[in-house]
């Protein structure tokens, strides 16, 4: 129960930020004058919707992933005591379920943030949208999350090295170097991951909005729209038909 609570809280916070960013980007897409700065009403209104009317959907979708993650951790602890083939297969299967659930949530919560739909309806609508547009290959090729994860690890390594440098400047012994590196790495990794999650959420929202409402993008942001169309035609000449 404690594991479920821990993972659930983490997922709720993460997905609340995701929905807030999605709502803000959606406002910029359809009504740019309402999202002209980081302190605009779009940010405030999107956050209020995320913690009020859409909070139930966020909690429900987050609970699914949290249960899977807690189950995976229990199986992992069981493997430490008895590393049997059944437990190994179970952990692998649960890991696949976790990846699928997180992938589904990533796109479903974009619709939750944009339109305030329920979690189930959002998932169905966004997947139907991609299938109708023929964009299943495009979203499969989305490597933004992997690149941002690598960037977060890179920043973590740099801050870890800075920790070692500070420890040596303070005259601490070599026995403190490992601890200094670990603290610096964790702090850098966590803070960068939070910042990069905002970038990933914004990117996913742009993809959904571009699939659903390209005309509004052309009307409100003509230069960006033309640049995006040209780039996407070069990357996916068959799938992209705009």
Coordinates of N, CA and C in Angstrom, one line a residue:
X1 N 0.8 -1.2 0.0 CA 0.0 0.0 0.0 C 0.9 1.3 0.0
X2 N 2.0 1.2 0.8 CA 2.9 2.4 0.8 C 3.5 2.6 -0.6
X3 N 3.9 1.5 -1.2 CA 4.5 1.7 -2.6 C 3.5 2.3 -3.5
X4 N 2.2 1.8 -3.5 CA 1.2 2.4 -4.4 C 1.0 3.9 -4.1
X5 N 1.0 4.2 -2.8 CA 0.8 5.7 -2.5 C 2.0 6.5 -3.0
X6 N 3.2 6.0 -2.8 CA 4.4 6.7 -3.3 C 4.3 6.9 -4.8
X7 N 4.1 5.8 -5.5 CA 4.1 6.0 -7.0 C 2.9 6.8 -7.5
X8 N 1.8 6.6 -6.8 CA 0.6 7.4 -7.2 C 0.8 8.9 -7.0
X9 N 1.4 9.3 -5.9 CA 1.7 10.7 -5.7 C 2.6 11.2 -6.7
X10 N 3.7 10.5 -7.1 CA 4.6 10.9 -8.1 C 3.9 11.0 -9.4
X11 N 3.1 10.1 -9.8 CA 2.4 10.1 -11.1 C 1.4 11.3 -11.2
X12 N 0.7 11.5 -10.1 CA -0.3 12.6 -10.0 C 0.4 14.0 -10.2
X13 N 1.5 14.2 -9.5 CA 2.2 15.4 -9.7 C 2.7 15.6 -11.1
X14 N 3.3 14.5 -11.6 CA 3.9 14.5 -13.0 C 2.8 14.8 -14.0
X15 N 1.6 14.1 -13.9 CA 0.6 14.3 -14.9 C -0.2 15.6 -14.7
X16 N -0.2 16.2 -13.5 CA -0.8 17.5 -13.4 C 0.0 18.5 -14.1
X17 N 1.3 18.4 -14.0 CA 2.2 19.3 -14.8 C 2.0 19.1 -16.3
X18 N 1.8 17.8 -16.7 CA 1.6 17.5 -18.1 C 0.4 18.1 -18.6
X19 N -0.7 18.0 -17.9 CA -2.0 18.6 -18.3 C -2.0 20.1 -18.3
X20 N -1.3 20.7 -17.4 CA -1.2 22.1 -17.3 C -0.4 22.7 -18.5
X21 N 0.7 22.0 -18.9 CA 1.4 22.4 -20.1 C 0.6 22.2 -21.3
X22 N -0.1 21.1 -21.4 CA -1.0 20.8 -22.6 C -2.0 21.9 -22.8
X23 N -2.7 22.3 -21.7 CA -3.7 23.3 -21.7 C -3.1 24.6 -22.2
X24 N -1.9 25.0 -21.7 CA -1.3 26.2 -22.0 C -0.9 26.3 -23.5
X25 N -0.3 25.2 -24.0 CA 0.1 25.1 -25.4 C -1.1 25.1 -26.3
X26 N -2.2 24.5 -25.8 CA -3.5 24.5 -26.6 C -4.0 25.9 -26.7
X27 N -4.0 26.7 -25.6 CA -4.4 28.1 -25.7 C -3.6 28.9 -26.6
X28 N -2.2 28.7 -26.6 CA -1.3 29.4 -27.5 C -1.6 29.0 -29.0
X29 N -2.1 27.7 -29.2 CA -2.4 27.2 -30.5 C -3.6 27.9 -31.1
X30 N -4.7 27.9 -30.3 CA -6.0 28.4 -30.8 C -6.2 29.9 -30.5
X31 N -5.7 30.4 -29.4 CA -5.9 31.8 -29.0 C -4.6 32.4 -28.5
X32 N -3.6 32.7 -29.4 CA -2.3 33.1 -29.0 C -2.3 34.4 -28.1
X33 N -3.2 35.2 -28.3 CA -3.3 36.5 -27.5 C -3.5 36.2 -26.0
X34 N -4.1 35.0 -25.7 CA -4.3 34.7 -24.3 C -3.1 34.0 -23.7
X35 N -2.1 33.7 -24.5 CA -0.9 33.0 -23.9 C 0.4 33.7 -24.4
X36 N 0.4 34.9 -24.1 CA 1.5 35.8 -24.7 C 2.8 35.8 -23.8
X37 N 2.6 35.3 -22.5 CA 3.8 35.3 -21.6 C 3.6 34.1 -20.6
X38 N 4.7 33.9 -19.8 CA 4.7 32.9 -18.8 C 3.7 33.2 -17.7
X39 N 3.3 34.4 -17.6 CA 2.4 34.8 -16.5 C 1.0 35.1 -17.0
X40 N 0.7 34.6 -18.2 CA -0.6 34.9 -18.8 C -1.7 34.1 -18.1
X41 N -2.9 34.4 -18.5 CA -4.0 33.7 -17.9 C -4.1 32.3 -18.3
X42 N -3.5 32.0 -19.5 CA -3.5 30.6 -20.0 C -2.9 29.6 -19.0
X43 N -1.8 30.0 -18.4 CA -1.1 29.1 -17.5 C -1.9 28.9 -16.2
X44 N -2.5 30.0 -15.7 CA -3.3 30.0 -14.5 C -4.6 29.1 -14.7
X45 N -5.2 29.4 -15.8 CA -6.5 28.7 -16.1 C -6.2 27.2 -16.3
X46 N -5.1 26.9 -17.0 CA -4.8 25.5 -17.3 C -4.5 24.7 -16.0
X47 N -3.8 25.4 -15.1 CA -3.5 24.8 -13.8 C -4.7 24.6 -13.0
X48 N -5.6 25.5 -13.0 CA -6.9 25.4 -12.2 C -7.7 24.3 -12.7
X49 N -7.8 24.1 -14.0 CA -8.6 23.0 -14.6 C -7.9 21.7 -14.2
X50 N -6.6 21.6 -14.2 CA -5.9 20.4 -13.9 C -6.1 19.9 -12.4
X51 N -6.3 20.9 -11.5 CA -6.4 20.5 -10.1 C -7.9 20.5 -9.7
X52 N -8.8 20.8 -10.6 CA -10.2 20.8 -10.2 C -11.0 19.8 -11.1
X53 N -11.5 20.3 -12.2 CA -12.4 19.5 -13.1 C -11.7 18.3 -13.7
X54 N -10.4 18.4 -14.0 CA -9.7 17.3 -14.6 C -8.9 16.4 -13.6
X55 N -9.0 16.8 -12.3 CA -8.1 16.1 -11.3 C -8.5 14.6 -11.2
X56 N -9.8 14.3 -11.3 CA -10.3 12.9 -11.2 C -9.7 12.1 -12.3
X57 N -9.7 12.6 -13.5 CA -9.1 11.8 -14.7 C -7.6 11.7 -14.4
X58 N -6.9 12.7 -13.9 CA -5.5 12.6 -13.6 C -5.2 11.5 -12.6
X59 N -6.0 11.5 -11.5 CA -5.8 10.5 -10.5 C -6.1 9.1 -11.0
X60 N -7.1 8.9 -11.8 CA -7.4 7.6 -12.3 C -6.3 7.1 -13.2
X61 N -5.9 7.9 -14.2 CA -4.8 7.4 -15.0 C -3.5 7.2 -14.3
X62 N -3.2 8.0 -13.3 CA -2.0 7.8 -12.5 C -2.1 6.6 -11.7
X63 N -3.2 6.2 -11.2 CA -3.4 5.1 -10.3 C -3.1 3.8 -11.1
X64 N -3.5 3.7 -12.3 CA -3.2 2.5 -13.2 C -1.7 2.3 -13.2
X65 N -0.9 3.3 -13.6 CA 0.5 3.2 -13.7 C 1.1 2.9 -12.3
X66 N 0.6 3.6 -11.3 CA 1.2 3.4 -9.9 C 1.0 1.9 -9.5
X67 N -0.1 1.3 -9.7 CA -0.3 -0.1 -9.3 C 0.7 -1.0 -10.1
X68 N 0.9 -0.7 -11.4 CA 1.8 -1.5 -12.1 C 3.2 -1.4 -11.6
X69 N 3.6 -0.1 -11.3 CA 5.0 0.1 -10.8 C 5.2 -0.5 -9.4
X70 N 4.2 -0.4 -8.6 CA 4.3 -1.1 -7.2 C 4.4 -2.6 -7.4
X71 N 3.6 -3.1 -8.3 CA 3.7 -4.6 -8.5 C 5.1 -5.0 -9.0
X72 N 5.6 -4.2 -9.9 CA 7.0 -4.4 -10.5 C 8.0 -4.4 -9.4
X73 N 7.9 -3.5 -8.5 CA 8.9 -3.4 -7.4 C 8.8 -4.5 -6.4
X74 N 7.6 -5.0 -6.2 CA 7.4 -6.2 -5.3 C 8.0 -7.4 -5.9
X75 N 7.8 -7.6 -7.2 CA 8.4 -8.7 -7.9 C 9.9 -8.6 -8.0
X76 N 10.4 -7.4 -8.1 CA 11.9 -7.3 -8.1 C 12.5 -7.7 -6.8
X77 N 11.8 -7.3 -5.7 CA 12.3 -7.7 -4.3 C 12.2 -9.2 -4.1
X78 N 11.1 -9.8 -4.7 CA 11.0 -11.2 -4.6 C 12.1 -11.9 -5.4
X79 N 12.6 -11.3 -6.5 CA 13.6 -11.9 -7.3 C 15.0 -11.9 -6.5
X80 N 15.1 -10.9 -5.7 CA 16.4 -10.8 -4.9 C 16.5 -12.0 -3.9
X81 N 15.3 -12.6 -3.5 CA 15.4 -13.7 -2.6 C 15.3 -15.1 -3.4
X82 N 14.6 -15.1 -4.5 CA 14.5 -16.3 -5.3 C 14.5 -15.9 -6.8
X83 N 15.6 -16.0 -7.4 CA 15.7 -15.5 -8.8 C 15.3 -16.7 -9.8
X84 N 14.0 -17.0 -9.7 CA 13.5 -18.1 -10.6 C 13.1 -17.5 -11.9
X85 N 12.9 -18.5 -12.9 CA 12.6 -18.0 -14.2 C 11.2 -17.5 -14.3
X86 N 10.2 -17.9 -13.4 CA 8.9 -17.4 -13.4 C 8.9 -15.9 -13.0
X87 N 9.6 -15.7 -11.9 CA 9.7 -14.3 -11.4 C 10.4 -13.4 -12.5
X88 N 11.4 -13.9 -13.2 CA 12.0 -13.1 -14.2 C 11.1 -12.8 -15.4
X89 N 10.3 -13.8 -15.8 CA 9.3 -13.6 -16.8 C 8.2 -12.6 -16.4
X90 N 7.8 -12.7 -15.1 CA 6.8 -11.8 -14.5 C 7.3 -10.4 -14.5
X91 N 8.5 -10.2 -14.1 CA 9.1 -8.8 -14.1 C 9.2 -8.2 -15.5
X92 N 9.5 -9.1 -16.4 CA 9.6 -8.6 -17.8 C 8.3 -8.2 -18.4
X93 N 7.3 -9.0 -18.1 CA 5.9 -8.8 -18.5 C 5.3 -7.5 -17.9
X94 N 5.6 -7.3 -16.6 CA 5.1 -6.1 -15.9 C 5.8 -4.9 -16.4
X95 N 7.1 -5.0 -16.8 CA 7.8 -3.9 -17.4 C 7.2 -3.5 -18.7
X96 N 6.8 -4.5 -19.5 CA 6.1 -4.1 -20.8 C 4.8 -3.4 -20.6
X97 N 4.0 -3.9 -19.6 CA 2.7 -3.3 -19.2 C 3.0 -1.8 -18.8
X98 N 4.0 -1.7 -18.0 CA 4.3 -0.3 -17.5 C 4.6 0.6 -18.7
X99 N 5.4 0.2 -19.6 CA 5.8 1.0 -20.8 C 4.5 1.3 -21.6
X100 N 3.7 0.3 -21.8 CA 2.4 0.6 -22.6 C 1.5 1.6 -21.9
X101 N 1.4 1.4 -20.5 CA 0.5 2.3 -19.8 C 1.0 3.7 -19.8
X102 N 2.3 3.9 -19.6 CA 2.9 5.3 -19.7 C 2.8 5.9 -21.1
X103 N 3.0 5.1 -22.1 CA 2.8 5.5 -23.5 C 1.4 6.0 -23.7
X104 N 0.4 5.2 -23.3 CA -1.0 5.6 -23.4 C -1.3 6.9 -22.7
X105 N -0.8 6.9 -21.4 CA -1.1 8.1 -20.6 C -0.5 9.4 -21.2
X106 N 0.7 9.3 -21.8 CA 1.3 10.4 -22.4 C 0.5 11.2 -23.4
X107 N -0.2 10.4 -24.2 CA -1.1 11.0 -25.2 C -2.5 11.3 -24.7
X108 N -3.0 10.4 -23.8 CA -4.3 10.6 -23.3 C -4.4 11.9 -22.5
X109 N -3.4 12.2 -21.7 CA -3.4 13.4 -20.8 C -3.3 14.7 -21.6
X110 N -2.8 14.6 -22.9 CA -2.8 15.8 -23.7 C -4.3 16.2 -24.0
X111 N -5.1 15.2 -24.3 CA -6.5 15.5 -24.5 C -7.2 16.0 -23.3
X112 N -6.8 15.4 -22.1 CA -7.4 15.8 -20.8 C -7.1 17.3 -20.6
X113 N -5.8 17.7 -20.9 CA -5.4 19.1 -20.7 C -6.0 20.0 -21.7
X114 N -6.2 19.6 -22.9 CA -6.8 20.4 -24.0 C -8.3 20.6 -23.8
X115 N -9.0 19.5 -23.6 CA -10.5 19.6 -23.7 C -11.2 19.2 -22.4
X116 N -10.5 18.7 -21.4 CA -11.1 18.3 -20.2 C -11.9 17.0 -20.3
X117 N -11.7 16.2 -21.3 CA -12.4 14.9 -21.4 C -12.0 14.0 -20.3
X118 N -12.8 12.9 -20.1 CA -12.4 11.9 -19.1 C -11.2 11.2 -19.6
X119 N -10.6 10.4 -18.7 CA -9.3 9.7 -19.1 C -9.6 8.7 -20.2
X120 N -10.6 7.9 -20.1 CA -10.9 6.8 -21.0 C -11.2 7.5 -22.4
X121 N -12.1 8.5 -22.4 CA -12.5 9.1 -23.6 C -11.3 9.8 -24.3
X122 N -10.5 10.4 -23.5 CA -9.3 11.1 -24.1 C -8.4 10.1 -24.8
X123 N -8.1 8.9 -24.1 CA -7.3 7.9 -24.7 C -7.9 7.4 -26.1
X124 N -9.2 7.1 -26.1 CA -9.8 6.7 -27.3 C -9.8 7.7 -28.4
X125 N -10.0 9.0 -28.0 CA -10.1 10.0 -29.1 C -8.7 10.3 -29.7
X126 N -7.7 10.3 -28.8 CA -6.4 10.7 -29.4 C -5.8 9.5 -30.2
X127 N -6.1 8.3 -29.8 CA -5.6 7.2 -30.7 C -6.4 7.1 -32.0
X128 N -7.7 7.3 -31.9 CA -8.5 7.4 -33.1 C -8.0 8.5 -34.1
X129 N -7.6 9.6 -33.5 CA -7.1 10.7 -34.3 C -5.8 10.3 -35.1
X130 N -4.9 9.7 -34.4 CA -3.7 9.3 -35.0 C -3.9 8.2 -36.1
X131 N -4.8 7.3 -35.8 CA -5.1 6.2 -36.8 C -5.8 6.8 -38.0
X132 N -6.7 7.8 -37.8 CA -7.4 8.4 -38.9 C -6.4 9.2 -39.8
X133 N -5.5 9.9 -39.2 CA -4.5 10.7 -39.9 C -3.4 9.8 -40.5
X134 N -3.3 8.6 -40.1 CA -2.2 7.7 -40.5 C -0.9 8.1 -39.9
X135 N -1.0 8.6 -38.7 CA 0.2 9.1 -38.0 C 0.8 8.1 -37.0
X136 N 0.4 6.9 -37.1 CA 0.9 5.9 -36.1 C 2.5 5.8 -36.2
X137 N 3.0 5.8 -37.4 CA 4.4 5.7 -37.6 C 5.1 7.0 -37.1
X138 N 4.5 8.1 -37.3 CA 5.1 9.4 -36.8 C 5.3 9.4 -35.3
X139 N 4.2 9.0 -34.6 CA 4.3 9.1 -33.1 C 5.2 8.0 -32.6
X140 N 5.3 6.9 -33.4 CA 6.3 5.8 -33.0 C 7.7 6.3 -33.1
X141 N 8.0 7.1 -34.1 CA 9.3 7.7 -34.3 C 9.7 8.8 -33.4
X142 N 8.8 9.2 -32.5 CA 9.0 10.4 -31.7 C 10.1 10.0 -30.6
X143 N 11.3 10.6 -30.8 CA 12.4 10.3 -29.9 C 12.7 11.4 -29.0
X144 N 11.8 12.4 -28.8 CA 12.0 13.5 -27.9 C 12.3 13.1 -26.5
X145 N 11.5 12.1 -26.0 CA 11.6 11.7 -24.6 C 13.0 11.0 -24.4
X146 N 13.5 10.3 -25.4 CA 14.8 9.6 -25.2 C 15.9 10.6 -25.2
X147 N 15.8 11.6 -26.1 CA 16.8 12.7 -26.2 C 16.9 13.5 -24.9
X148 N 15.7 13.9 -24.4 CA 15.7 14.6 -23.1 C 16.1 13.8 -21.9
X149 N 15.9 12.5 -21.9 CA 16.4 11.7 -20.9 C 17.9 11.6 -20.9
X150 N 18.5 11.5 -22.1 CA 19.9 11.5 -22.2 C 20.5 12.8 -21.7
X151 N 19.8 13.9 -22.1 CA 20.3 15.2 -21.6 C 20.3 15.4 -20.1
X152 N 19.2 14.8 -19.5 CA 19.1 14.9 -18.0 C 20.2 14.1 -17.4
X153 N 20.6 12.9 -17.9 CA 21.7 12.1 -17.4 C 23.0 12.9 -17.6
X154 N 23.2 13.5 -18.7 CA 24.4 14.3 -19.0 C 24.6 15.4 -18.0
X155 N 23.5 16.2 -17.7 CA 23.5 17.2 -16.7 C 23.8 16.6 -15.3
X156 N 23.2 15.5 -15.0 CA 23.5 14.8 -13.8 C 25.0 14.5 -13.6
X157 N 25.6 14.0 -14.6 CA 27.0 13.7 -14.6 C 27.8 14.9 -14.4
X158 N 27.5 16.0 -15.0 CA 28.2 17.2 -14.9 C 28.1 17.8 -13.4
X159 N 26.9 17.8 -12.9 CA 26.7 18.2 -11.5 C 27.4 17.3 -10.5
X160 N 27.4 16.0 -10.8 CA 28.2 15.1 -10.0 C 29.7 15.4 -10.0
X161 N 30.2 15.7 -11.1 CA 31.6 16.1 -11.2 C 31.9 17.4 -10.4
X162 N 30.9 18.3 -10.5 CA 31.0 19.6 -9.8 C 31.0 19.3 -8.3
X163 N 30.2 18.3 -7.9 CA 30.2 17.9 -6.5 C 31.6 17.4 -6.0
X164 N 32.2 16.6 -6.8 CA 33.6 16.1 -6.5 C 34.6 17.2 -6.4
X165 N 34.4 18.2 -7.4 CA 35.3 19.3 -7.4 C 35.2 20.2 -6.1
X166 N 33.9 20.4 -5.7 CA 33.7 21.2 -4.5 C 34.2 20.5 -3.2
X167 N 34.1 19.1 -3.2 CA 34.6 18.4 -2.1 C 36.1 18.5 -2.0
X168 N 36.8 18.4 -3.1 CA 38.2 18.5 -3.1 C 38.7 19.9 -2.7
X169 N 37.9 20.9 -3.1 CA 38.2 22.3 -2.8 C 38.1 22.6 -1.3
X170 N 37.1 21.9 -0.7 CA 36.9 22.0 0.8 C 37.9 21.2 1.6
X171 N 38.8 20.4 0.9 CA 39.8 19.6 1.6 C 39.3 18.3 2.1
X172 N 38.1 17.9 1.6 CA 37.6 16.6 2.1 C 38.3 15.4 1.5
X173 N 38.4 14.3 2.2 CA 39.1 13.2 1.7 C 38.5 12.5 0.6
X174 N 39.2 11.5 0.0 CA 38.7 10.8 -1.1 C 37.5 9.9 -0.8
X175 N 37.3 9.6 0.5 CA 36.2 8.8 0.9 C 34.8 9.6 0.8
X176 N 34.9 10.9 0.7 CA 33.7 11.7 0.5 C 33.4 12.0 -1.0
X177 N 34.3 11.6 -1.9 CA 34.1 11.9 -3.3 C 32.9 11.1 -3.9
X178 N 32.8 9.9 -3.5 CA 31.6 9.1 -4.0 C 30.3 9.7 -3.6
X179 N 30.2 10.1 -2.3 CA 29.0 10.7 -1.8 C 28.7 12.0 -2.5
X180 N 29.7 12.8 -2.7 CA 29.5 14.1 -3.3 C 29.1 14.0 -4.7
X181 N 29.6 13.0 -5.4 CA 29.2 12.7 -6.8 C 27.7 12.3 -6.8
X182 N 27.4 11.4 -5.9 CA 26.0 10.8 -5.9 C 25.0 11.9 -5.6
X183 N 25.3 12.8 -4.7 CA 24.4 13.9 -4.4 C 24.2 14.9 -5.5
X184 N 25.4 15.2 -6.1 CA 25.3 16.1 -7.3 C 24.6 15.5 -8.5
X185 N 24.8 14.2 -8.7 CA 24.2 13.5 -9.8 C 22.7 13.5 -9.6
X186 N 22.2 13.1 -8.4 CA 20.8 13.0 -8.2 C 20.1 14.4 -8.3
X187 N 20.7 15.4 -7.7 CA 20.1 16.7 -7.8 C 20.0 17.2 -9.2
X188 N 21.1 17.1 -9.9 CA 21.1 17.5 -11.3 C 20.1 16.7 -12.2
X189 N 20.1 15.4 -12.0 CA 19.2 14.6 -12.8 C 17.7 14.9 -12.5
X190 N 17.3 15.0 -11.2 CA 15.9 15.3 -10.9 C 15.5 16.7 -11.4
X191 N 16.3 17.7 -11.1 CA 15.9 19.0 -11.5 C 15.8 19.2 -13.0
X192 N 16.7 18.6 -13.7 CA 16.7 18.6 -15.2 C 15.5 17.8 -15.8
X193 N 15.2 16.7 -15.1 CA 14.1 15.9 -15.6 C 12.8 16.6 -15.5
X194 N 12.6 17.4 -14.4 CA 11.4 18.2 -14.2 C 11.3 19.2 -15.3
X195 N 12.4 19.9 -15.6 CA 12.4 20.9 -16.6 C 12.1 20.3 -18.0
X196 N 12.8 19.2 -18.3 CA 12.6 18.5 -19.6 C 11.3 17.9 -19.8
X197 N 10.6 17.6 -18.7 CA 9.2 17.0 -18.8 C 8.3 18.1 -19.3
X198 N 8.5 19.4 -19.0 CA 7.7 20.4 -19.6 C 7.9 20.5 -21.1
X199 N 9.2 20.4 -21.5 CA 9.5 20.4 -23.0 C 8.8 19.2 -23.7
X200 N 8.9 18.1 -23.1 CA 8.3 16.9 -23.7 C 6.8 17.0 -23.8
X201 N 6.1 17.5 -22.7 CA 4.7 17.7 -22.7 C 4.3 18.7 -23.8
X202 N 5.0 19.8 -23.9 CA 4.7 20.8 -25.0 C 4.9 20.2 -26.4
X203 N 5.9 19.4 -26.6 CA 6.1 18.8 -27.9 C 5.0 17.8 -28.2
X204 N 4.6 17.0 -27.3 CA 3.5 16.0 -27.5 C 2.2 16.8 -27.8
X205 N 1.9 17.9 -27.1 CA 0.7 18.7 -27.4 C 0.7 19.3 -28.8
X206 N 1.9 19.8 -29.2 CA 2.0 20.3 -30.5 C 1.7 19.3 -31.6
X207 N 2.2 18.0 -31.4 CA 1.9 17.0 -32.3 C 0.4 16.7 -32.4
X208 N -0.3 16.6 -31.3 CA -1.7 16.3 -31.2 C -2.5 17.5 -31.9
X209 N -2.1 18.7 -31.6 CA -2.8 19.9 -32.2 C -2.6 20.0 -33.7
X210 N -1.4 19.6 -34.1 CA -1.1 19.7 -35.5 C -1.8 18.6 -36.3
X211 N -2.1 17.5 -35.6 CA -2.9 16.4 -36.3 C -4.3 16.8 -36.4
X212 N -4.8 17.5 -35.4 CA -6.3 17.8 -35.3 C -6.6 19.1 -35.9
X213 N -5.8 20.2 -35.7 CA -6.2 21.5 -36.2 C -5.1 22.2 -36.9
X214 N -4.6 21.7 -38.0 CA -3.5 22.4 -38.7 C -4.0 23.8 -39.3
X215 N -5.2 24.0 -39.6 CA -5.7 25.2 -40.1 C -5.5 26.4 -39.1
X216 N -5.8 26.1 -37.9 CA -5.7 27.1 -36.8 C -4.2 27.5 -36.6
X217 N -3.4 26.5 -36.8 CA -1.9 26.8 -36.7 C -1.5 27.7 -37.8
X218 N -1.9 27.4 -39.0 CA -1.6 28.2 -40.2 C -2.1 29.6 -40.0
X219 N -3.3 29.8 -39.5 CA -3.9 31.1 -39.3 C -3.2 31.9 -38.2
X220 N -2.9 31.3 -37.1 CA -2.4 32.0 -36.0 C -0.8 32.2 -36.0
X221 N -0.2 31.2 -36.6 CA 1.3 31.2 -36.6 C 1.8 30.7 -38.0
X222 N 1.6 31.5 -39.0 CA 1.8 31.1 -40.4 C 3.3 30.7 -40.6
X223 N 4.2 31.5 -40.1 CA 5.7 31.2 -40.3 C 6.1 29.8 -39.7
X224 N 5.6 29.6 -38.5 CA 5.9 28.4 -37.8 C 5.3 27.2 -38.5
X225 N 4.0 27.4 -39.0 CA 3.3 26.4 -39.7 C 4.0 26.0 -41.0
X226 N 4.4 26.9 -41.8 CA 5.1 26.6 -43.0 C 6.4 25.9 -42.8
X227 N 7.1 26.3 -41.8 CA 8.4 25.6 -41.5 C 8.2 24.2 -41.0
X228 N 7.1 24.0 -40.2 CA 6.9 22.7 -39.7 C 6.4 21.8 -40.8
X229 N 5.5 22.3 -41.7 CA 5.1 21.4 -42.8 C 6.2 21.0 -43.7
X230 N 7.1 21.9 -44.0 CA 8.3 21.5 -44.9 C 9.2 20.5 -44.2
X231 N 9.4 20.7 -42.9 CA 10.3 19.7 -42.2 C 9.6 18.4 -42.1
X232 N 8.3 18.3 -41.8 CA 7.6 17.0 -41.7 C 7.5 16.3 -43.1
X233 N 7.4 17.1 -44.1 CA 7.3 16.4 -45.5 C 8.6 15.8 -45.8
X234 N 9.7 16.4 -45.4 CA 11.0 15.8 -45.6 C 11.2 14.5 -44.8
X235 N 10.7 14.5 -43.5 CA 10.9 13.4 -42.6 C 10.0 12.3 -42.9
X236 N 8.7 12.6 -43.2 CA 7.7 11.5 -43.5 C 6.9 11.9 -44.7
X237 N 7.5 11.7 -45.9 CA 6.9 12.0 -47.2 C 5.6 11.2 -47.5
X238 N 5.5 10.0 -46.9 CA 4.3 9.2 -47.2 C 3.2 9.5 -46.2
X239 N 3.6 9.5 -44.9 CA 2.6 9.6 -43.8 C 2.0 11.0 -43.8
X240 N 2.8 12.0 -44.0 CA 2.4 13.4 -43.9 C 1.8 13.9 -45.2
X241 N 0.5 14.2 -45.1 CA -0.2 14.6 -46.4 C -0.8 16.0 -46.4
X242 N -0.4 16.8 -45.4 CA -0.9 18.2 -45.4 C -0.2 19.1 -46.5

